[in-house]
Short mmCIF file of C-alpha atoms in Angstrom, two decimals:
data_model
loop_
_atom_site.label_atom_id
_atom_site.label_comp_id
_atom_site.label_asym_id
_atom_site.label_seq_id
_atom_site.Cartn_x
_atom_site.Cartn_y
_atom_site.Cartn_z
CA UNK T 1 0.06 -0.08 -0.22
CA UNK T 2 1.58 3.59 -1.26
CA UNK T 3 1.33 6.56 1.65
CA UNK T 4 -1.00 9.40 0.30
CA UNK T 5 0.20 11.34 3.21
CA UNK T 6 3.11 10.90 5.35
CA UNK T 7 3.83 12.98 8.69
CA UNK T 8 7.18 12.72 11.01
CA UNK T 9 7.35 14.78 14.11
CA UNK T 10 4.60 17.62 13.23
CA UNK T 11 5.10 20.29 15.46
CA UNK T 12 2.41 23.73 15.02
CA UNK T 13 3.57 26.26 17.54
CA UNK T 14 1.90 30.36 18.26
CA UNK T 15 3.65 32.46 19.98
CA UNK T 16 4.15 29.88 23.30
CA UNK T 17 1.31 27.96 22.28
CA UNK T 18 2.44 25.04 21.88
CA UNK T 19 -0.78 23.35 19.29
CA UNK T 20 0.83 21.08 17.61
CA UNK T 21 3.08 18.16 19.19
CA UNK T 22 5.70 15.66 17.06
CA UNK T 23 2.86 14.68 15.71
CA UNK T 24 3.09 11.79 13.21
CA UNK T 25 1.30 9.35 11.19
CA UNK T 26 0.42 8.48 7.30
CA UNK T 27 -2.79 7.99 5.07
CA UNK T 28 -2.90 5.27 2.47
CA UNK T 29 -3.89 5.81 -1.17
CA UNK T 30 -7.50 5.66 -1.07
CA UNK T 31 -8.53 5.51 2.47
CA UNK T 32 -10.33 7.49 5.18
CA UNK T 33 -8.71 9.57 8.14
CA UNK T 34 -11.07 10.83 10.53
CA UNK T 35 -9.36 13.55 12.83
CA UNK T 36 -11.37 13.45 16.06
CA UNK T 37 -10.77 15.78 19.53
CA UNK T 38 -12.04 18.18 21.65
CA UNK T 39 -12.20 22.40 20.90
CA UNK T 40 -8.94 23.67 21.32
CA UNK T 41 -7.28 19.87 20.46
CA UNK T 42 -5.89 21.54 17.24
CA UNK T 43 -7.86 19.64 14.50
CA UNK T 44 -8.08 22.43 11.84
CA UNK T 45 -4.54 23.73 12.80
CA UNK T 46 -3.73 20.57 11.67
CA UNK T 47 -5.33 20.70 8.38
CA UNK T 48 -3.38 24.09 8.33
CA UNK T 49 -0.63 23.04 8.63
CA UNK T 50 -0.80 20.02 6.24
CA UNK T 51 -2.28 22.63 3.03
CA UNK T 52 0.76 25.14 4.20
CA UNK T 53 -1.20 27.66 5.49
CA UNK T 54 0.87 27.57 8.22
CA UNK T 55 4.03 27.53 9.38
CA UNK T 56 5.59 24.27 10.85
CA UNK T 57 7.95 22.11 12.45
CA UNK T 58 8.98 18.69 11.05
CA UNK T 59 8.06 17.15 8.02
CA UNK T 60 4.80 16.86 5.24
CA UNK T 61 4.99 15.17 2.71
CA UNK T 62 2.36 14.09 -0.49
CA UNK T 63 2.66 11.82 -2.50
CA UNK T 64 4.02 12.68 -6.16
CA UNK T 65 1.83 14.53 -8.00
CA UNK T 66 -1.27 14.45 -4.95
CA UNK T 67 -3.76 17.32 -6.09
CA UNK T 68 -6.03 18.06 -2.59
CA UNK T 69 -9.22 19.20 -2.45
CA UNK T 70 -10.60 21.39 0.79
CA UNK T 71 -13.24 21.80 2.35
CA UNK T 72 -12.74 24.24 4.90
CA UNK T 73 -14.84 24.45 8.18
CA UNK T 74 -16.46 27.62 7.55
CA UNK T 75 -16.76 30.46 5.83
CA UNK T 76 -17.37 33.79 5.91
CA UNK T 77 -19.32 35.04 2.83
CA UNK T 78 -21.50 37.94 2.82
CA UNK T 79 -24.94 37.61 1.44
CA UNK T 80 -24.74 40.49 -1.45
CA UNK T 81 -21.26 39.94 -2.33
CA UNK T 82 -22.23 39.43 -6.68
CA UNK T 83 -20.40 35.74 -7.60
CA UNK T 84 -22.83 33.27 -8.73
CA UNK T 85 -21.65 29.53 -7.59
CA UNK T 86 -20.97 28.82 -11.17
CA UNK T 87 -18.65 31.96 -11.24
CA UNK T 88 -16.97 30.60 -7.99
CA UNK T 89 -16.78 26.57 -10.03
CA UNK T 90 -15.98 28.83 -13.14
CA UNK T 91 -13.00 30.45 -11.67
CA UNK T 92 -11.57 27.01 -10.39
CA UNK T 93 -12.42 25.24 -14.41
CA UNK T 94 -9.94 28.12 -15.01
CA UNK T 95 -6.66 27.64 -12.91
CA UNK T 96 -6.17 24.08 -13.13
CA UNK T 97 -7.56 23.69 -17.01
CA UNK T 98 -10.42 22.19 -16.22
CA UNK T 99 -12.82 21.84 -19.62
CA UNK T 100 -15.66 24.04 -18.42
CA UNK T 101 -17.85 20.96 -19.04
CA UNK T 102 -15.75 19.65 -15.57
CA UNK T 103 -18.84 22.40 -13.67
CA UNK T 104 -21.97 20.29 -14.73
CA UNK T 105 -20.50 16.56 -13.87
CA UNK T 106 -19.27 18.03 -10.38
CA UNK T 107 -22.78 20.01 -9.69
CA UNK T 108 -24.12 16.63 -10.66
CA UNK T 109 -22.08 14.91 -8.57
CA UNK T 110 -22.86 16.12 -5.24
CA UNK T 111 -26.77 16.63 -6.34
CA UNK T 112 -26.69 20.29 -6.36
CA UNK T 113 -29.19 22.39 -8.97
CA UNK T 114 -28.33 24.18 -12.18
CA UNK T 115 -30.77 27.11 -10.74
CA UNK T 116 -29.25 27.00 -7.51
CA UNK T 117 -25.21 27.43 -8.53
CA UNK T 118 -26.66 30.42 -10.65
CA UNK T 119 -27.89 32.58 -7.49
CA UNK T 120 -25.09 34.20 -5.37
CA UNK T 121 -22.83 31.34 -3.48
CA UNK T 122 -24.13 34.40 -0.08
CA UNK T 123 -27.27 33.87 -0.82
CA UNK T 124 -27.45 30.16 -0.86
CA UNK T 125 -28.57 27.70 2.72
CA UNK T 126 -26.01 25.81 5.39
CA UNK T 127 -26.86 23.39 2.89
CA UNK T 128 -26.75 24.51 -0.14
CA UNK T 129 -22.89 26.65 0.69
CA UNK T 130 -21.81 22.99 1.48
CA UNK T 131 -22.97 20.89 -1.32
CA UNK T 132 -21.49 24.11 -3.36
CA UNK T 133 -17.59 23.88 -1.31
CA UNK T 134 -17.72 20.30 -1.83
CA UNK T 135 -18.48 20.50 -5.68
CA UNK T 136 -15.28 23.34 -6.15
CA UNK T 137 -12.98 20.27 -3.65
CA UNK T 138 -13.67 17.56 -6.26
CA UNK T 139 -12.76 20.36 -9.57
CA UNK T 140 -9.45 19.40 -11.15
CA UNK T 141 -9.47 15.47 -10.20
CA UNK T 142 -7.97 15.88 -6.23
CA UNK T 143 -6.25 12.57 -5.38
CA UNK T 144 -6.58 13.52 -1.34
CA UNK T 145 -9.64 15.67 -0.05
CA UNK T 146 -9.90 17.01 3.51
CA UNK T 147 -13.20 18.59 5.35
CA UNK T 148 -13.20 19.89 8.44
CA UNK T 149 -16.62 19.15 9.81
CA UNK T 150 -17.81 18.78 6.55
CA UNK T 151 -21.44 18.71 8.72
CA UNK T 152 -21.40 21.43 10.22
CA UNK T 153 -24.58 22.79 10.47
CA UNK T 154 -26.22 20.48 8.12
CA UNK T 155 -29.26 19.14 9.47
CA UNK T 156 -28.98 15.17 10.61
CA UNK T 157 -30.07 13.46 7.95
CA UNK T 158 -28.20 16.62 5.57
CA UNK T 159 -25.42 15.24 7.18
CA UNK T 160 -25.63 11.27 6.38
CA UNK T 161 -26.50 11.82 2.70
CA UNK T 162 -22.94 14.16 2.89
CA UNK T 163 -21.62 11.15 4.00
CA UNK T 164 -22.70 8.39 1.68
CA UNK T 165 -21.98 10.78 -0.73
CA UNK T 166 -18.46 11.36 0.47
CA UNK T 167 -18.65 7.01 0.24
CA UNK T 168 -19.68 7.20 -3.15
CA UNK T 169 -17.47 9.53 -4.42
CA UNK T 170 -14.28 7.56 -2.62
CA UNK T 171 -15.33 4.14 -4.50
CA UNK T 172 -15.69 6.06 -7.56
CA UNK T 173 -12.49 8.06 -7.55
CA UNK T 174 -10.44 6.17 -4.97
CA UNK T 175 -8.33 9.82 -3.74
CA UNK T 176 -7.91 9.44 -0.14
CA UNK T 177 -10.29 11.15 2.60
CA UNK T 178 -8.52 12.89 5.81
CA UNK T 179 -12.52 14.32 7.70
CA UNK T 180 -12.26 15.91 11.19
CA UNK T 181 -16.02 15.17 12.67
CA UNK T 182 -18.02 15.67 16.34
CA UNK T 183 -20.21 13.11 14.24
CA UNK T 184 -18.26 9.72 16.19
CA UNK T 185 -21.57 7.44 15.03
CA UNK T 186 -19.94 8.23 11.47
CA UNK T 187 -16.36 8.25 11.95
CA UNK T 188 -17.14 4.35 13.62
CA UNK T 189 -18.95 3.57 9.95
CA UNK T 190 -16.92 5.53 7.21
CA UNK T 191 -13.32 5.31 8.95
CA UNK T 192 -9.99 2.84 7.96
CA UNK T 193 -8.11 5.26 10.46
CA UNK T 194 -8.73 7.05 13.89
CA UNK T 195 -6.83 9.86 15.04
CA UNK T 196 -8.08 11.53 18.27
CA UNK T 197 -6.18 14.85 19.31
CA UNK T 198 -5.84 16.52 22.61
CA UNK T 199 -3.75 18.18 24.50
CA UNK T 200 -2.17 15.64 26.54
CA UNK T 201 -1.73 12.78 24.33
CA UNK T 202 -2.48 11.90 20.36
CA UNK T 203 -3.44 8.73 19.47
CA UNK T 204 -4.62 6.84 16.73
CA UNK T 205 -5.60 3.66 15.16
CA UNK T 206 -8.63 1.76 13.25
CA UNK T 207 -12.61 3.13 14.67
CA UNK T 208 -13.14 0.19 17.32
CA UNK T 209 -9.60 0.48 18.75
CA UNK T 210 -10.12 4.10 19.43
CA UNK T 211 -13.42 4.81 19.45
CA UNK T 212 -14.34 3.06 23.28
CA UNK T 213 -15.37 4.63 26.11
CA UNK T 214 -13.37 4.50 28.41
CA UNK T 215 -10.48 6.40 25.29
CA UNK T 216 -13.02 9.20 24.32
CA UNK T 217 -13.68 9.88 28.90
CA UNK T 218 -9.65 10.10 28.32
CA UNK T 219 -9.57 12.78 25.23
CA UNK T 220 -12.61 14.61 26.46
CA UNK T 221 -12.15 14.74 29.39
CA UNK T 222 -15.64 13.68 30.03
CA UNK T 223 -18.69 11.21 29.37
CA UNK T 224 -18.68 10.76 25.65
CA UNK T 225 -22.79 9.59 24.71
CA UNK T 226 -21.34 7.19 22.30
CA UNK T 227 -22.83 3.79 21.08
CA UNK T 228 -21.04 1.15 18.90
CA UNK T 229 -22.20 -1.17 16.45
CA UNK T 230 -20.49 -3.72 18.32
CA UNK T 231 -22.96 -3.06 20.40
CA UNK T 232 -25.89 -2.10 18.02
CA UNK T 233 -27.28 1.48 18.63
CA UNK T 234 -26.52 3.62 16.53
CA UNK T 235 -26.00 7.23 18.85
CA UNK T 236 -24.30 10.64 19.76
CA UNK E 1 -13.98 69.74 -26.48
CA UNK E 2 -10.51 67.32 -24.46
CA UNK E 3 -7.95 65.62 -27.42
CA UNK E 4 -8.48 62.24 -28.81
CA UNK E 5 -5.70 60.83 -27.34
CA UNK E 6 -6.29 61.97 -24.50
CA UNK E 7 -9.90 60.99 -23.95
CA UNK E 8 -8.32 57.40 -25.47
CA UNK E 9 -6.51 57.64 -21.79
CA UNK E 10 -8.81 58.98 -19.74
CA UNK E 11 -11.66 55.58 -21.41
CA UNK E 12 -8.41 53.54 -20.26
CA UNK E 13 -7.22 54.42 -17.48
CA UNK E 14 -11.36 54.05 -16.75
CA UNK E 15 -11.73 50.78 -17.95
CA UNK E 16 -8.84 49.72 -15.34
CA UNK E 17 -10.20 52.05 -12.95
CA UNK E 18 -14.08 49.26 -12.82
CA UNK E 19 -12.01 46.25 -12.93
CA UNK E 20 -9.64 46.99 -10.31
CA UNK E 21 -12.25 48.61 -7.84
CA UNK E 22 -14.37 45.77 -8.62
CA UNK E 23 -12.33 43.66 -6.81
CA UNK E 24 -11.49 46.24 -4.32
CA UNK E 25 -14.19 46.66 -3.63
CA UNK E 26 -14.98 42.46 -3.48
CA UNK E 27 -12.57 41.97 -0.91
CA UNK E 28 -13.70 44.91 1.48
CA UNK E 29 -10.75 47.14 0.55
CA UNK E 30 -13.00 50.31 0.34
CA UNK E 31 -11.21 52.39 2.59
CA UNK E 32 -7.50 50.75 2.37
CA UNK E 33 -8.50 51.91 -1.57
CA UNK E 34 -9.17 55.15 -0.58
CA UNK E 35 -6.13 55.07 1.97
CA UNK E 36 -3.86 53.56 -0.23
CA UNK E 37 -4.31 56.47 -2.86
CA UNK E 38 -3.46 59.93 -0.06
CA UNK E 39 0.31 58.23 -0.34
CA UNK E 40 1.01 59.06 -3.57
CA UNK E 41 0.86 63.32 -2.17
CA UNK E 42 4.68 63.23 -0.89
CA UNK E 43 5.48 61.60 -4.24
CA UNK E 44 4.24 64.39 -6.18
CA UNK E 45 5.57 67.46 -3.14
CA UNK E 46 9.22 65.42 -3.32
CA UNK E 47 8.74 65.98 -7.17
CA UNK E 48 7.61 69.74 -7.72
CA UNK E 49 10.89 70.21 -5.18
CA UNK E 50 13.35 68.12 -7.21
CA UNK E 51 11.39 68.91 -10.51
CA UNK E 52 11.28 65.98 -12.18
CA UNK E 53 7.74 64.59 -13.14
CA UNK E 54 4.96 64.57 -10.29
CA UNK E 55 3.87 61.56 -12.15
CA UNK E 56 6.61 59.36 -11.67
CA UNK E 57 6.62 60.72 -7.58
CA UNK E 58 3.55 59.70 -7.15
CA UNK E 59 4.26 56.74 -8.88
CA UNK E 60 7.05 55.59 -6.61
CA UNK E 61 5.99 56.48 -3.87
CA UNK E 62 2.53 54.67 -4.41
CA UNK E 63 4.66 51.12 -5.14
CA UNK E 64 6.77 51.90 -1.51
CA UNK E 65 2.64 52.26 0.05
CA UNK E 66 1.54 48.73 -1.79
CA UNK E 67 4.95 46.85 -0.70
CA UNK E 68 3.68 48.07 2.85
CA UNK E 69 0.62 46.69 2.55
CA UNK E 70 1.57 43.36 1.73
CA UNK E 71 4.42 43.26 3.72
CA UNK E 72 1.31 44.25 7.62
CA UNK E 73 -0.77 42.01 5.12
CA UNK E 74 1.20 38.62 5.27
CA UNK E 75 3.52 39.10 8.43
CA UNK E 76 1.16 39.81 10.60
CA UNK E 77 -2.71 39.52 11.76
CA UNK E 78 -3.55 42.80 13.29
CA UNK E 79 -5.79 44.93 12.14
CA UNK E 80 -4.48 46.13 8.03
CA UNK E 81 -7.11 48.86 7.97
CA UNK E 82 -6.14 50.64 11.22
CA UNK E 83 -2.26 50.79 10.03
CA UNK E 84 -3.33 51.31 6.53
CA UNK E 85 -5.71 54.34 8.56
CA UNK E 86 -2.24 56.15 10.20
CA UNK E 87 0.41 55.63 7.73
CA UNK E 88 -1.74 57.29 5.17
CA UNK E 89 -3.52 59.98 6.98
CA UNK E 90 0.24 60.90 7.58
CA UNK E 91 1.29 60.32 3.94
CA UNK E 92 -1.62 62.93 3.28
CA UNK E 93 -0.15 65.59 6.12
CA UNK E 94 3.67 64.76 4.80
CA UNK E 95 2.45 65.24 0.92
CA UNK E 96 0.27 68.20 1.79
CA UNK E 97 3.33 69.91 3.74
CA UNK E 98 5.53 69.93 1.04
CA UNK E 99 3.60 71.01 -2.04
CA UNK E 100 1.61 74.14 -1.72
CA UNK E 101 -0.76 75.96 -3.33
CA UNK E 102 -1.83 75.74 -6.71
CA UNK E 103 0.17 72.38 -7.51
CA UNK E 104 -1.23 71.09 -4.50
CA UNK E 105 -5.05 71.50 -5.41
CA UNK E 106 -3.72 70.13 -8.40
CA UNK E 107 -1.91 66.95 -7.23
CA UNK E 108 -5.38 66.75 -4.93
CA UNK E 109 -8.16 66.89 -7.41
CA UNK E 110 -6.41 66.75 -10.64
CA UNK E 111 -5.29 69.12 -13.01
CA UNK E 112 -5.71 70.54 -16.91
CA UNK E 113 -2.15 70.90 -17.80
CA UNK E 114 -1.97 68.55 -21.24
CA UNK E 115 -0.28 65.68 -21.23
CA UNK E 116 3.08 65.01 -22.85
CA UNK E 117 3.36 62.97 -25.32
CA UNK E 118 5.94 60.41 -24.10
CA UNK E 119 3.37 60.61 -20.73
CA UNK E 120 0.24 59.97 -22.99
CA UNK E 121 2.40 57.13 -24.28
CA UNK E 122 3.34 55.55 -21.00
CA UNK E 123 -0.32 56.04 -19.65
CA UNK E 124 -2.02 53.86 -23.01
CA UNK E 125 1.33 51.35 -21.67
CA UNK E 126 0.28 51.29 -18.21
CA UNK E 127 -3.29 51.22 -18.56
CA UNK E 128 -3.64 48.42 -20.81
CA UNK E 129 -0.91 46.43 -18.47
CA UNK E 130 -3.52 46.53 -16.15
CA UNK E 131 -6.34 46.22 -17.72
CA UNK E 132 -4.30 42.03 -18.79
CA UNK E 133 -3.53 41.55 -15.67
CA UNK E 134 -7.41 41.83 -14.08
CA UNK E 135 -8.27 40.22 -16.48
CA UNK E 136 -5.90 37.30 -16.66
CA UNK E 137 -6.09 36.62 -13.30
CA UNK E 138 -9.56 37.45 -12.74
CA UNK E 139 -9.85 34.14 -11.51
CA UNK E 140 -7.15 33.73 -9.07
CA UNK E 141 -8.45 36.89 -7.44
CA UNK E 142 -11.78 35.98 -6.80
CA UNK E 143 -10.80 32.31 -5.14
CA UNK E 144 -9.01 34.18 -3.28
CA UNK E 145 -11.54 36.81 -2.37
CA UNK E 146 -14.18 34.19 -0.75
CA UNK E 147 -10.84 32.33 0.80
CA UNK E 148 -7.09 32.54 0.73
CA UNK E 149 -6.74 28.31 1.72
CA UNK E 150 -9.49 27.31 -1.33
CA UNK E 151 -6.99 29.13 -2.90
CA UNK E 152 -3.45 28.12 -2.25
CA UNK E 153 -5.18 24.59 -2.46
CA UNK E 154 -6.28 25.68 -5.87
CA UNK E 155 -2.40 26.08 -7.01
CA UNK E 156 -2.70 29.27 -6.87
CA UNK E 157 0.65 31.27 -5.75
CA UNK E 158 -1.91 33.66 -2.92
CA UNK E 159 1.24 35.97 -2.12
CA UNK E 160 2.31 36.94 -5.45
CA UNK E 161 -1.02 37.64 -6.93
CA UNK E 162 -2.59 39.68 -3.52
CA UNK E 163 0.51 41.86 -4.30
CA UNK E 164 0.74 42.22 -8.09
CA UNK E 165 -3.18 42.93 -7.28
CA UNK E 166 -1.84 45.93 -5.27
CA UNK E 167 0.72 46.74 -7.56
CA UNK E 168 -2.15 47.47 -10.23
CA UNK E 169 -3.85 49.22 -7.90
CA UNK E 170 -1.07 51.77 -7.03
CA UNK E 171 -0.34 52.27 -11.38
CA UNK E 172 -4.09 52.85 -11.76
CA UNK E 173 -3.32 55.38 -9.21
CA UNK E 174 -1.33 57.24 -10.24
CA UNK E 175 -2.60 57.15 -13.98
CA UNK E 176 -5.37 59.17 -12.96
CA UNK E 177 -3.58 61.71 -11.52
CA UNK E 178 -3.53 63.69 -14.41
CA UNK E 179 -7.02 63.57 -14.84
CA UNK E 180 -8.76 63.63 -10.80
CA UNK E 181 -6.51 63.60 -8.58
CA UNK E 182 -5.40 61.50 -5.64
CA UNK E 183 -8.11 62.61 -3.95
CA UNK E 184 -10.84 61.81 -6.30
CA UNK E 185 -8.61 59.15 -8.16
CA UNK E 186 -9.25 56.54 -5.28
CA UNK E 187 -12.79 57.11 -5.69
CA UNK E 188 -13.68 56.29 -9.59
CA UNK E 189 -11.54 52.83 -8.60
CA UNK E 190 -14.20 52.35 -5.46
CA UNK E 191 -17.52 53.89 -6.07
CA UNK E 192 -18.45 52.46 -9.87
CA UNK E 193 -17.80 49.41 -7.93
CA UNK E 194 -19.90 49.64 -4.83
CA UNK E 195 -23.01 50.74 -7.21
CA UNK E 196 -22.26 47.63 -9.38
CA UNK E 197 -22.05 45.41 -5.75
CA UNK E 198 -25.87 46.94 -5.26
CA UNK E 199 -27.04 45.41 -9.01
CA UNK E 200 -25.55 42.86 -10.15
CA UNK E 201 -26.29 38.96 -8.98
CA UNK E 202 -23.20 37.66 -10.33
CA UNK E 203 -18.53 38.68 -11.43
CA UNK E 204 -19.75 39.59 -14.96
CA UNK E 205 -22.29 41.65 -13.97
CA UNK E 206 -20.59 43.05 -10.84
CA UNK E 207 -17.47 44.11 -13.74
CA UNK E 208 -20.13 45.58 -16.69
CA UNK E 209 -21.88 47.94 -14.69
CA UNK E 210 -18.58 49.04 -12.84
CA UNK E 211 -16.57 49.61 -15.62
CA UNK E 212 -19.70 51.32 -17.71
CA UNK E 213 -19.61 53.94 -14.82
CA UNK E 214 -16.72 54.02 -14.83
CA UNK E 215 -16.04 55.54 -18.52
CA UNK E 216 -19.93 57.14 -18.89
CA UNK E 217 -18.87 58.91 -16.15
CA UNK E 218 -15.15 60.24 -17.10
CA UNK E 219 -16.36 60.84 -20.56
CA UNK E 220 -19.62 63.33 -18.65
CA UNK E 221 -17.10 64.98 -16.96
CA UNK E 222 -14.13 65.33 -19.94
CA UNK E 223 -17.42 67.10 -22.04
CA UNK E 224 -19.76 68.48 -19.59
CA UNK E 225 -17.23 70.81 -17.47
CA UNK E 226 -15.82 72.93 -20.00
CA UNK E 227 -19.48 74.37 -20.55
CA UNK E 228 -19.94 74.75 -17.23
CA UNK E 229 -16.35 76.30 -16.52
CA UNK E 230 -15.52 73.94 -13.85
CA UNK E 231 -12.33 70.95 -13.43
CA UNK E 232 -13.95 67.26 -15.41
CA UNK E 233 -12.29 65.36 -12.11
CA UNK E 234 -14.96 66.26 -9.59
CA UNK E 235 -17.90 66.45 -11.93
CA UNK E 236 -17.11 62.84 -12.89
CA UNK E 237 -17.05 61.85 -9.32
CA UNK E 238 -20.53 64.02 -8.75
CA UNK E 239 -21.83 62.02 -11.10
CA UNK E 240 -20.82 58.81 -9.75
CA UNK E 241 -21.52 59.65 -6.32
CA UNK E 242 -25.40 60.61 -7.78
CA UNK E 243 -25.50 57.37 -9.94
CA UNK E 244 -24.81 55.45 -6.51
CA UNK E 245 -27.12 57.09 -4.08
CA UNK E 246 -29.87 56.07 -7.16
CA UNK E 247 -28.60 52.45 -7.30
CA UNK E 248 -29.15 52.14 -3.64
CA UNK E 249 -32.75 52.98 -4.60
CA UNK E 250 -32.72 49.74 -7.39
CA UNK E 251 -30.42 47.67 -5.45
CA UNK E 252 -31.52 43.83 -5.87
CA UNK E 253 -33.83 42.32 -3.27
CA UNK E 254 -30.31 39.79 -0.91
#
């Protein structure tokens, strides 16, 4: 199995505050890594270091020819920004050198109507905008997708359908998936490997090993209501 | 009736102003843009004291000013607006100490001096450069204004495109110096674009409306001002402001 990403001894420091300390892990090509942890554990910081938006110490090695699709946690868009979904996707097509037909393909992949894509992006609902961001990430045929809380602000049926969408897209395109999530039930179901970040120590392993009641309690410092599927009861 | 070659330069300058303004307004740097244009004044003052072309002095000062903004944006997380406000208001004050009387009025509001052949030619080349860059880099600028992280992962060299944009902005202000002056050129960049933002729903619409208004008020100013015994620059900007207020009544529903 070839590695899509190798991270060795990654540390990120803001002033005196060391947010990430000597983090090492790898992601195999075509696999899904879920990153969990309490607020302030450095999940988004990790992503921003991986895409080169933050200075860091240590090594971040992407496989040769890696193309990254990134879906950020939230974007602050003015409601009256005169920019339609088509403008936004068209700009990406222009930068990545894709044919304009790609736009229709990615919109179909995320089930977003042409009528919605023609509206200014500031007027879209949370779920519609989220799908547009996923479509944007899919342009340029990425080999790795990074999702920062892809379902924050999306209702529960919407959450399920976004995760199902990731799985279908991953099957169709074979990209590696890194996702930050608080939805432990969905993480359990979809991730191959779980990386848990906390202020004390990081841990990594398959969901069945990492997502135990005891581990979660250590990580979050409080009891976490989570029932894994081995006990047959999904919930969060 | 202004000379044809001067009109050509004025129209190209207005096209550049509309395109640069569209991005500046979408980047929410409305106030910053106005302040950046003020930094031209110490350059004009220095040029007048040392007896070289004031437009070159302005351009040099603007280049230094925009590099400063770029470095501040890059290096710090403190609000850029505050720094820009202080530094460039100080620039305005220093500039007005260096120039005086008639010269100062011309530098601030534009003057009626005829343009030399070399100045015209350089102006036209400069305007075409800015227009070409704004069209060429449109996609990169748009992604970067929505999110720098998205731009970075899309393969956009964010710092580089930001720098070239700011330099294009500086060049556009310098182009307008002879027509509109330091104070009013910032307005020709911002007012048509701010008006377009009220009316447009798409990027193409925004740019078309901004360019249309900038060119329209520039031409209207050039033709109407002699009849009214006024300078063209202030007439153009008053017209632009009137169009802006009308657009508030017509604005598209959010």
